[in-house]
PDB file of C-alpha atoms in Angstrom:
ATOM      1  CA  MET A   1     120.846 115.897  67.537  1.00  0.00           C
ATOM      2  CA  ILE A   2     117.765 114.826  69.264  1.00  0.00           C
ATOM      3  CA  TYR A   3     114.114 115.895  68.336  1.00  0.00           C
ATOM      4  CA  ILE A   4     110.993 115.614  70.183  1.00  0.00           C
ATOM      5  CA  SER A   5     107.349 115.266  68.977  1.00  0.00           C
ATOM      6  CA  THR A   6     104.217 115.761  70.703  1.00  0.00           C
ATOM      7  CA  GLN A   7     101.925 115.365  67.677  1.00  0.00           C
ATOM      8  CA  ARG A   8     103.073 115.352  63.989  1.00  0.00           C
ATOM      9  CA  LYS A   9     105.354 118.283  64.666  1.00  0.00           C
ATOM     10  CA  TRP A  10     109.079 117.580  65.541  1.00  0.00           C
ATOM     11  CA  SER A  11     110.974 120.031  67.607  1.00  0.00           C
ATOM     12  CA  PRO A  12     114.716 120.191  68.424  1.00  0.00           C
ATOM     13  CA  CYS A  13     115.399 119.336  72.114  1.00  0.00           C
ATOM     14  CA  GLY A  14     119.052 118.630  72.558  1.00  0.00           C
ATOM     15  CA  GLU A  15     122.447 117.705  71.233  1.00  0.00           C
ATOM     16  CA  THR A  16     125.288 115.689  72.794  1.00  0.00           C
ATOM     17  CA  ASP A  17     128.969 115.063  72.139  1.00  0.00           C
ATOM     18  CA  GLY A  18     129.676 111.951  69.916  1.00  0.00           C
ATOM     19  CA  ASP A  19     131.042 110.140  73.094  1.00  0.00           C
ATOM     20  CA  LYS A  20     127.534 110.472  74.971  1.00  0.00           C
ATOM     21  CA  LEU A  21     124.873 108.341  74.182  1.00  0.00           C
ATOM     22  CA  GLU A  22     122.112 109.555  76.530  1.00  0.00           C
ATOM     23  CA  LEU A  23     120.506 113.097  77.394  1.00  0.00           C
ATOM     24  CA  GLU A  24     118.206 113.787  80.149  1.00  0.00           C
ATOM     25  CA  LEU A  25     115.403 116.223  79.265  1.00  0.00           C
ATOM     26  CA  ASN A  26     113.721 118.040  81.886  1.00  0.00           C
ATOM     27  CA  ASP A  27     110.394 120.311  82.162  1.00  0.00           C
ATOM     28  CA  LEU A  28     108.555 118.209  79.812  1.00  0.00           C
ATOM     29  CA  GLU A  29     104.773 118.921  80.134  1.00  0.00           C
ATOM     30  CA  THR A  30     103.035 116.170  82.373  1.00  0.00           C
ATOM     31  CA  GLY A  31     100.301 114.401  80.474  1.00  0.00           C
ATOM     32  CA  LYS A  32     101.686 114.906  77.024  1.00  0.00           C
ATOM     33  CA  LYS A  33     102.288 111.821  74.752  1.00  0.00           C
ATOM     34  CA  ILE A  34     105.721 112.157  73.089  1.00  0.00           C
ATOM     35  CA  LYS A  35     107.941 110.234  70.736  1.00  0.00           C
ATOM     36  CA  PHE A  36     111.824 111.042  70.070  1.00  0.00           C
ATOM     37  CA  ARG A  37     114.129 110.623  66.936  1.00  0.00           C
ATOM     38  CA  VAL A  38     117.949 110.731  66.963  1.00  0.00           C
ATOM     39  CA  LYS A  39     120.598 111.006  64.391  1.00  0.00           C
ATOM     40  CA  ALA A  40     124.251 111.005  64.287  1.00  0.00           C
ATOM     41  CA  LYS A  41     126.567 113.592  62.715  1.00  0.00           C
ATOM     42  CA  ASN A  42     130.146 113.597  61.836  1.00  0.00           C
ATOM     43  CA  ASP A  43     132.456 115.569  59.536  1.00  0.00           C
ATOM     44  CA  GLU A  44     130.963 113.875  56.470  1.00  0.00           C
ATOM     45  CA  GLY A  45     127.411 114.528  57.257  1.00  0.00           C
ATOM     46  CA  GLU A  46     124.342 113.343  58.997  1.00  0.00           C
ATOM     47  CA  SER A  47     122.728 109.787  59.294  1.00  0.00           C
ATOM     48  CA  ASP A  48     119.099 109.158  58.756  1.00  0.00           C
ATOM     49  CA  TRP A  49     116.743 109.525  61.681  1.00  0.00           C
ATOM     50  CA  LEU A  50     115.795 106.847  64.001  1.00  0.00           C
ATOM     51  CA  GLU A  51     112.571 107.275  65.607  1.00  0.00           C
ATOM     52  CA  GLY A  52     111.457 105.484  68.888  1.00  0.00           C
ATOM     53  CA  PRO A  53     109.929 104.147  71.058  1.00  0.00           C
ATOM     54  CA  GLU A  54     107.235 102.660  68.732  1.00  0.00           C
ATOM     55  CA  ASP A  55     104.506 103.754  70.909  1.00  0.00           C
ATOM     56  CA  PRO A  56     104.333 107.395  72.169  1.00  0.00           C
ATOM     57  CA  VAL A  57     105.490 107.830  76.055  1.00  0.00           C
ATOM     58  CA  THR A  58     103.160 109.630  78.181  1.00  0.00           C
ATOM     59  CA  ILE A  59     105.120 112.109  80.515  1.00  0.00           C
ATOM     60  CA  LYS A  60     103.985 111.032  84.081  1.00  0.00           C
ATOM     61  CA  ASP A  61     105.459 109.749  87.388  1.00  0.00           C
ATOM     62  CA  PRO A  62     106.706 106.335  86.466  1.00  0.00           C
ATOM     63  CA  PHE A  63     104.811 104.785  89.454  1.00  0.00           C
ATOM     64  CA  ASP A  64     101.053 104.501  89.806  1.00  0.00           C
ATOM     65  CA  PRO A  65      98.924 104.438  92.922  1.00  0.00           C
ATOM     66  CA  PRO A  66      98.775 100.858  94.436  1.00  0.00           C
ATOM     67  CA  GLY A  67      95.860  98.340  93.702  1.00  0.00           C
ATOM     68  CA  PRO A  68      93.361  98.058  96.635  1.00  0.00           C
ATOM     69  CA  PRO A  69      94.427  95.832  99.508  1.00  0.00           C
ATOM     70  CA  GLY A  70      92.232  92.738 100.400  1.00  0.00           C
ATOM     71  CA  LEU A  71      88.981  93.037 102.004  1.00  0.00           C
ATOM     72  CA  PRO A  72      89.215  93.769 105.625  1.00  0.00           C
ATOM     73  CA  GLU A  73      88.375  90.830 107.813  1.00  0.00           C
ATOM     74  CA  ILE A  74      87.613  91.141 111.593  1.00  0.00           C
ATOM     75  CA  ILE A  75      89.824  88.801 113.440  1.00  0.00           C
ATOM     76  CA  ASP A  76      88.975  89.641 117.192  1.00  0.00           C
ATOM     77  CA  TRP A  77      86.845  92.148 118.874  1.00  0.00           C
ATOM     78  CA  THR A  78      85.701  93.518 122.314  1.00  0.00           C
ATOM     79  CA  GLU A  79      82.846  95.646 123.485  1.00  0.00           C
ATOM     80  CA  SER A  80      85.020  98.784 122.650  1.00  0.00           C
ATOM     81  CA  SER A  81      87.630  97.595 119.962  1.00  0.00           C
ATOM     82  CA  VAL A  82      88.139  95.531 116.880  1.00  0.00           C
ATOM     83  CA  LYS A  83      91.160  93.974 115.308  1.00  0.00           C
ATOM     84  CA  LEU A  84      91.341  93.929 111.457  1.00  0.00           C
ATOM     85  CA  LYS A  85      93.448  92.104 109.034  1.00  0.00           C
ATOM     86  CA  TRP A  86      93.722  92.642 105.310  1.00  0.00           C
ATOM     87  CA  ALA A  87      95.857  91.318 102.328  1.00  0.00           C
ATOM     88  CA  PRO A  88      98.571  93.584 100.787  1.00  0.00           C
ATOM     89  CA  PRO A  89      97.563  94.835  97.160  1.00  0.00           C
ATOM     90  CA  LEU A  90      98.234  92.609  94.617  1.00  0.00           C
ATOM     91  CA  ARG A  91     100.064  95.441  92.564  1.00  0.00           C
ATOM     92  CA  GLU A  92     102.168  97.933  94.480  1.00  0.00           C
ATOM     93  CA  ASN A  93     102.767  99.510  90.727  1.00  0.00           C
ATOM     94  CA  GLY A  94     106.462 100.303  91.212  1.00  0.00           C
ATOM     95  CA  ALA A  95     106.512 102.034  94.633  1.00  0.00           C
ATOM     96  CA  PRO A  96     106.090  99.957  97.919  1.00  0.00           C
ATOM     97  CA  VAL A  97     102.952 100.838 100.115  1.00  0.00           C
ATOM     98  CA  THR A  98     103.990 103.141 102.821  1.00  0.00           C
ATOM     99  CA  HIS A  99     100.600 103.024 105.061  1.00  0.00           C
ATOM    100  CA  TYR A 100      97.131 102.083 104.999  1.00  0.00           C
ATOM    101  CA  THR A 101      94.211 104.500 106.085  1.00  0.00           C
ATOM    102  CA  ILE A 102      91.268 102.827 107.801  1.00  0.00           C
ATOM    103  CA  GLU A 103      87.641 104.289 107.875  1.00  0.00           C
ATOM    104  CA  TYR A 104      84.612 103.243 109.485  1.00  0.00           C
ATOM    105  CA  ARG A 105      80.937 104.035 109.437  1.00  0.00           C
ATOM    106  CA  GLU A 106      78.045 103.214 111.537  1.00  0.00           C
ATOM    107  CA  TYR A 107      75.564 100.867 109.962  1.00  0.00           C
ATOM    108  CA  GLY A 108      72.875 102.433 108.024  1.00  0.00           C
ATOM    109  CA  THR A 109      74.560 105.755 107.539  1.00  0.00           C
ATOM    110  CA  ASP A 110      76.876 107.259 104.759  1.00  0.00           C
ATOM    111  CA  ASN A 111      79.020 109.201 106.984  1.00  0.00           C
ATOM    112  CA  TRP A 112      82.659 107.621 106.884  1.00  0.00           C
ATOM    113  CA  ILE A 113      84.888 108.491 109.723  1.00  0.00           C
ATOM    114  CA  VAL A 114      88.780 108.320 109.315  1.00  0.00           C
ATOM    115  CA  GLY A 115      90.196 105.926 111.551  1.00  0.00           C
ATOM    116  CA  PRO A 116      93.779 104.917 112.392  1.00  0.00           C
ATOM    117  CA  ARG A 117      96.660 105.302 109.901  1.00  0.00           C
ATOM    118  CA  VAL A 118      98.680 102.157 109.780  1.00  0.00           C
ATOM    119  CA  LYS A 119     102.291 102.156 108.672  1.00  0.00           C
ATOM    120  CA  ALA A 120     103.009  99.462 106.276  1.00  0.00           C
ATOM    121  CA  LYS A 121     106.419  98.632 107.600  1.00  0.00           C
ATOM    122  CA  LYS A 122     105.326  98.466 111.232  1.00  0.00           C
ATOM    123  CA  TYR A 123     102.469  96.215 110.436  1.00  0.00           C
ATOM    124  CA  PRO A 124     103.667  94.287 107.428  1.00  0.00           C
ATOM    125  CA  ASP A 125     100.976  91.653 107.802  1.00  0.00           C
ATOM    126  CA  GLY A 126      98.210  94.352 107.688  1.00  0.00           C
ATOM    127  CA  GLU A 127      97.016  94.090 111.232  1.00  0.00           C
ATOM    128  CA  SER A 128      95.774  97.028 113.114  1.00  0.00           C
ATOM    129  CA  GLU A 129      93.886  97.444 116.585  1.00  0.00           C
ATOM    130  CA  SER A 130      91.402 100.147 116.739  1.00  0.00           C
ATOM    131  CA  ARG A 131      89.730 101.380 119.795  1.00  0.00           C
ATOM    132  CA  GLU A 132      86.983 103.740 118.155  1.00  0.00           C
TER     133      GLU A 132
END
């Protein structure tokens, strides 16, 4: 028997056969902090509850957005193009970076313009050539 708690109230959330030591719970509410407890049962009775994990788990995607990449550096330019380079994020936070989006603005304005989207696998060193 497995119970779930979102605060101080415990609610049943599932049972398994005695030879199964795991249970997948679906349709949990994103953003809720929860704890679990489990007990064993046989023909002689029920065990004590074992509660865990020690700290509540927040129900969310197990991955977080990556950290920011390194500062863009101009490594070459012409009268109508610029070549940028940057370092990858220090933290991918569980999922690989799939692409980078570059924006630019004219100096002295607040209007950012979306530039090229760079696939991380195509440009693993973070280089992009833009002709904006």
